[in-house]
Amino acid sequence: MSLKMMCVVAHPDDECFAFGGALALAAARGVETYVLCLTDGQAATNRGASESGAALGAIRRAEFAASCGVLGVRHHELLDYQDGRLEFTNFSQAAGRLVERIRRFRPDVVITFGGDGGLNTHADHMIVSMLTTAAYHWAGRAKRYPDLAQPHQARRLFHLSTSYFLPERQPPQPVPWTVTLDIRTVQSQKTEAFRQHVSQAPLMEKTKDTFERYGGYEHYALVATAEPQPARLTTNLFEGL
Ligand SMILES: [Zn+2]
């Protein structure tokens, strides 16, 4: 049976600018991938030609689907949480929706943001990290959400880290990485996925130099595992699976 990886993000475009390399590499080696995005990005600074939040949301849903297609993502889903407001969401309810999806998809590996919120320290990214971390652990426990499908304990949880910061931004405090992913073989795919987010083109322009300089690698930290072990440096999210 092929391995499965689930990636949980906050906004359309997180899947490519943050996790695009990991997703494309996984797809290339036959791993079944699933991206779950919690909001449709209605609060974005860059609004394209849209005249309302709902219109922008619809545009960004389509862009998200196109980007997932480029990254070889097998399943993608967008929930209806409000962009920019995740910290005010009921934690237990939102985690329950993630638990349900983990139990249905039954991933081996789960990846998400770190508690720092990624390069732009977005509060939605922080909350996604915390919700996904709780859901990762709770999905395997029969006593948690007993009415939501059969428990499933995924075997590895990784948080996104970084080896660089964005210029002119107050830097995050990233979790120290344990995985260095060489994504150079799929880097053009990652860029192509980003290009599908036409409404976010100004953001792409702004981050172009940084990604050209550092974009050959993504960094992740192993933060939970099914077997007790010391931290080890690796170049593979699926080592030992
Ligand atoms: Zn985001």
Coordinates of C-alpha atoms and ligand atoms in Angstrom, one line a residue:
M1 CA 0.0 0.0 0.0
S2 CA 1.3 3.4 -0.8
L3 CA 2.2 5.9 1.8
K4 CA -0.1 8.9 2.6
M5 CA 0.8 12.4 3.6
M6 CA -1.6 15.1 4.8
C7 CA -0.7 18.8 4.7
V8 CA -2.8 21.3 6.7
V9 CA -2.6 25.0 5.8
A10 CA -4.5 28.2 6.5
H11 CA -4.8 29.9 3.2
P12 CA -4.8 29.2 -0.5
D13 CA -1.1 29.6 -1.6
D14 CA 0.4 28.2 1.7
E15 CA 0.3 24.8 0.0
C16 CA 2.8 26.0 -2.6
F17 CA 4.9 28.8 -1.2
A18 CA 5.5 26.9 2.1
F19 CA 5.0 23.2 1.4
G20 CA 5.1 22.9 -2.4
G21 CA 8.5 21.1 -2.5
A22 CA 7.4 18.5 0.0
L23 CA 4.1 17.9 -1.8
A24 CA 5.6 17.6 -5.2
L25 CA 8.4 15.3 -4.1
A26 CA 5.9 13.1 -2.3
A27 CA 3.7 12.9 -5.3
A28 CA 6.7 12.1 -7.5
R29 CA 7.5 9.0 -5.3
G30 CA 3.9 7.8 -5.4
V31 CA 2.8 9.1 -2.0
E32 CA -0.9 9.8 -1.9
T33 CA -1.3 13.5 -0.8
Y34 CA -4.1 15.5 0.7
V35 CA -4.1 19.2 1.4
L36 CA -6.6 20.6 3.8
C37 CA -6.9 24.4 3.8
L38 CA -9.0 26.1 6.6
T39 CA -9.9 29.4 5.0
D40 CA -10.5 30.7 1.4
G41 CA -8.2 33.7 1.9
Q42 CA -10.8 36.4 1.8
A43 CA -8.7 38.8 3.9
A44 CA -5.7 38.9 1.6
T45 CA -3.9 42.2 0.9
N46 CA -3.8 41.4 -2.8
R47 CA -7.4 41.3 -4.1
G48 CA -7.0 40.9 -7.8
A49 CA -10.0 42.1 -9.7
S50 CA -12.5 41.0 -7.0
E51 CA -15.1 43.4 -5.7
S52 CA -16.1 41.6 -2.5
G53 CA -14.7 39.1 0.0
A54 CA -16.9 36.4 -1.4
A55 CA -15.7 37.0 -5.0
L56 CA -12.1 36.9 -3.9
G57 CA -12.8 33.7 -1.9
A58 CA -14.3 32.1 -5.1
I59 CA -11.2 33.1 -7.1
R60 CA -8.8 31.8 -4.5
R61 CA -10.7 28.5 -4.2
A62 CA -10.1 28.0 -8.0
E63 CA -6.5 29.1 -7.7
F64 CA -6.0 26.6 -4.9
A65 CA -7.4 23.8 -6.9
A66 CA -5.1 24.6 -9.9
S67 CA -2.1 24.9 -7.7
C68 CA -2.8 21.5 -6.1
G69 CA -3.1 20.1 -9.6
V70 CA 0.4 21.3 -10.5
L71 CA 1.8 19.8 -7.3
G72 CA 0.2 16.4 -8.0
V73 CA -2.0 16.6 -4.9
R74 CA -4.5 13.7 -5.0
H75 CA -7.1 15.3 -2.7
H76 CA -7.7 18.9 -1.7
E77 CA -10.3 20.4 0.4
L78 CA -11.0 23.9 1.6
L79 CA -13.0 24.6 4.8
D80 CA -15.1 27.7 5.6
Y81 CA -13.2 29.4 8.4
Q82 CA -12.8 33.1 8.2
D83 CA -9.4 34.3 7.0
G84 CA -7.6 36.3 9.6
R85 CA -9.9 35.1 12.4
L86 CA -8.7 31.6 13.2
E87 CA -7.5 32.5 16.7
F88 CA -11.1 33.3 17.6
T89 CA -12.4 29.9 16.4
N90 CA -13.6 27.3 18.9
F91 CA -10.5 25.2 19.3
S92 CA -12.1 22.0 20.2
Q93 CA -14.6 22.1 17.4
A94 CA -12.0 23.0 14.8
A95 CA -9.7 20.3 16.0
G96 CA -12.6 17.8 15.8
R97 CA -13.0 18.6 12.1
L98 CA -9.3 17.9 11.6
V99 CA -9.5 14.7 13.7
E100 CA -12.3 13.5 11.5
R101 CA -10.3 14.1 8.3
I102 CA -7.2 12.4 9.7
R103 CA -9.3 9.4 10.7
R104 CA -10.9 9.1 7.3
F105 CA -7.7 9.7 5.2
R106 CA -5.4 7.7 7.6
P107 CA -2.1 9.5 6.7
D108 CA 1.3 8.1 7.7
V109 CA 2.8 11.6 7.7
V110 CA 1.3 14.9 8.6
I111 CA 2.9 18.3 7.9
T112 CA 1.9 21.8 8.9
F113 CA 3.3 25.1 10.0
G114 CA 5.4 25.5 13.2
G115 CA 4.1 27.5 16.2
D116 CA 6.1 30.5 14.9
G117 CA 3.6 31.0 12.0
G118 CA 6.1 30.6 9.2
L119 CA 8.1 33.3 7.4
N120 CA 5.4 36.0 7.7
T121 CA 4.4 34.9 11.3
H122 CA 0.7 35.0 10.3
A123 CA -1.5 34.3 13.3
D124 CA -3.7 31.9 11.2
H125 CA -0.5 29.8 10.5
M126 CA 0.2 29.6 14.2
I127 CA -3.3 28.4 15.0
V128 CA -3.2 25.9 12.2
S129 CA 0.0 24.5 13.7
M130 CA -1.7 24.2 17.1
L131 CA -4.9 22.7 15.8
T132 CA -3.1 20.2 13.6
T133 CA -0.8 19.2 16.4
A134 CA -3.7 18.5 18.8
A135 CA -5.6 16.7 16.0
Y136 CA -2.6 14.6 15.2
H137 CA -2.5 13.3 18.7
W138 CA -6.2 13.1 19.4
A139 CA -7.0 11.3 16.1
G140 CA -5.3 8.2 17.6
R141 CA -7.0 8.3 20.9
A142 CA -10.3 6.4 21.1
K143 CA -11.5 8.5 24.0
R144 CA -11.3 11.7 22.0
Y145 CA -14.2 12.4 19.7
P146 CA -15.5 8.8 20.0
D147 CA -18.3 9.4 17.5
L148 CA -15.9 10.5 14.7
A149 CA -14.7 7.4 12.7
Q150 CA -12.1 4.9 13.8
P151 CA -9.0 6.2 15.7
H152 CA -5.9 6.5 13.5
Q153 CA -2.4 7.3 14.8
A154 CA -0.3 8.8 12.0
R155 CA 3.4 8.0 12.5
R156 CA 5.2 11.3 12.0
L157 CA 4.3 14.9 12.5
F158 CA 6.5 17.6 11.0
H159 CA 6.4 21.3 11.5
L160 CA 7.7 23.7 8.9
S161 CA 11.0 25.4 9.7
T162 CA 13.2 27.8 7.8
S163 CA 16.9 28.5 7.3
Y164 CA 16.3 32.1 6.2
F165 CA 14.0 35.1 6.9
L166 CA 12.2 37.5 4.7
P167 CA 13.9 40.9 4.4
E168 CA 12.0 43.9 6.0
R169 CA 9.9 41.7 8.2
Q170 CA 10.3 41.0 11.9
P171 CA 11.7 37.5 11.9
P172 CA 9.9 34.5 13.4
Q173 CA 11.6 32.1 15.9
P174 CA 11.4 28.9 13.9
V175 CA 11.6 25.4 15.5
P176 CA 15.1 24.0 14.8
W177 CA 14.9 21.7 11.7
T178 CA 15.7 18.0 11.6
V179 CA 14.9 17.5 7.9
T180 CA 16.6 19.3 5.0
L181 CA 14.6 18.6 1.8
D182 CA 16.5 19.1 -1.4
I183 CA 13.6 20.3 -3.6
R184 CA 15.6 21.4 -6.7
T185 CA 14.1 18.6 -8.9
V186 CA 10.6 20.0 -8.3
Q187 CA 11.4 23.7 -7.8
S188 CA 10.0 24.7 -11.2
Q189 CA 6.8 22.8 -10.2
K190 CA 6.6 24.8 -7.0
T191 CA 7.0 28.1 -8.9
E192 CA 4.4 27.0 -11.4
A193 CA 2.0 26.2 -8.6
F194 CA 2.6 29.6 -7.1
R195 CA 1.8 31.1 -10.5
Q196 CA -1.7 29.6 -10.4
H197 CA -2.4 32.1 -7.6
V198 CA -2.9 34.9 -10.1
S199 CA -4.6 37.1 -7.5
Q200 CA -1.5 36.9 -5.4
A201 CA 0.9 37.8 -8.2
P202 CA 2.2 41.0 -6.3
L203 CA 3.3 38.7 -3.4
M204 CA 5.1 36.4 -5.8
E205 CA 7.0 39.4 -7.2
K206 CA 7.9 40.6 -3.8
T207 CA 9.3 37.3 -2.6
K208 CA 11.0 36.4 -5.9
D209 CA 14.5 37.3 -5.0
T210 CA 14.3 35.4 -1.7
F211 CA 13.0 32.3 -3.3
E212 CA 15.6 32.4 -6.1
R213 CA 18.3 32.6 -3.4
Y214 CA 17.0 30.0 -0.9
G215 CA 14.3 28.2 -2.7
G216 CA 16.2 25.0 -3.4
Y217 CA 15.5 23.6 0.0
E218 CA 12.7 23.3 2.5
H219 CA 13.2 22.6 6.2
Y220 CA 11.0 20.6 8.6
A221 CA 11.3 19.6 12.2
L222 CA 10.1 16.2 13.4
V223 CA 7.9 17.0 16.4
A224 CA 6.1 13.8 17.1
T225 CA 6.7 10.2 16.2
A226 CA 5.2 6.8 16.9
E227 CA 8.5 5.3 18.2
P228 CA 10.6 7.0 20.9
Q229 CA 13.9 8.2 19.4
P230 CA 16.5 10.9 19.6
A231 CA 16.3 13.7 17.1
R232 CA 18.3 12.9 14.0
L233 CA 19.2 14.9 10.9
T234 CA 17.7 13.5 7.7
T235 CA 16.9 14.5 4.1
N236 CA 13.6 12.5 3.9
L237 CA 10.2 12.9 5.4
F238 CA 9.5 9.2 5.0
E239 CA 12.6 7.7 6.6
G240 CA 11.8 4.4 8.3
L241 CA 8.3 4.2 7.0
Ligands
ZN1 ZN -0.9 31.8 4.7

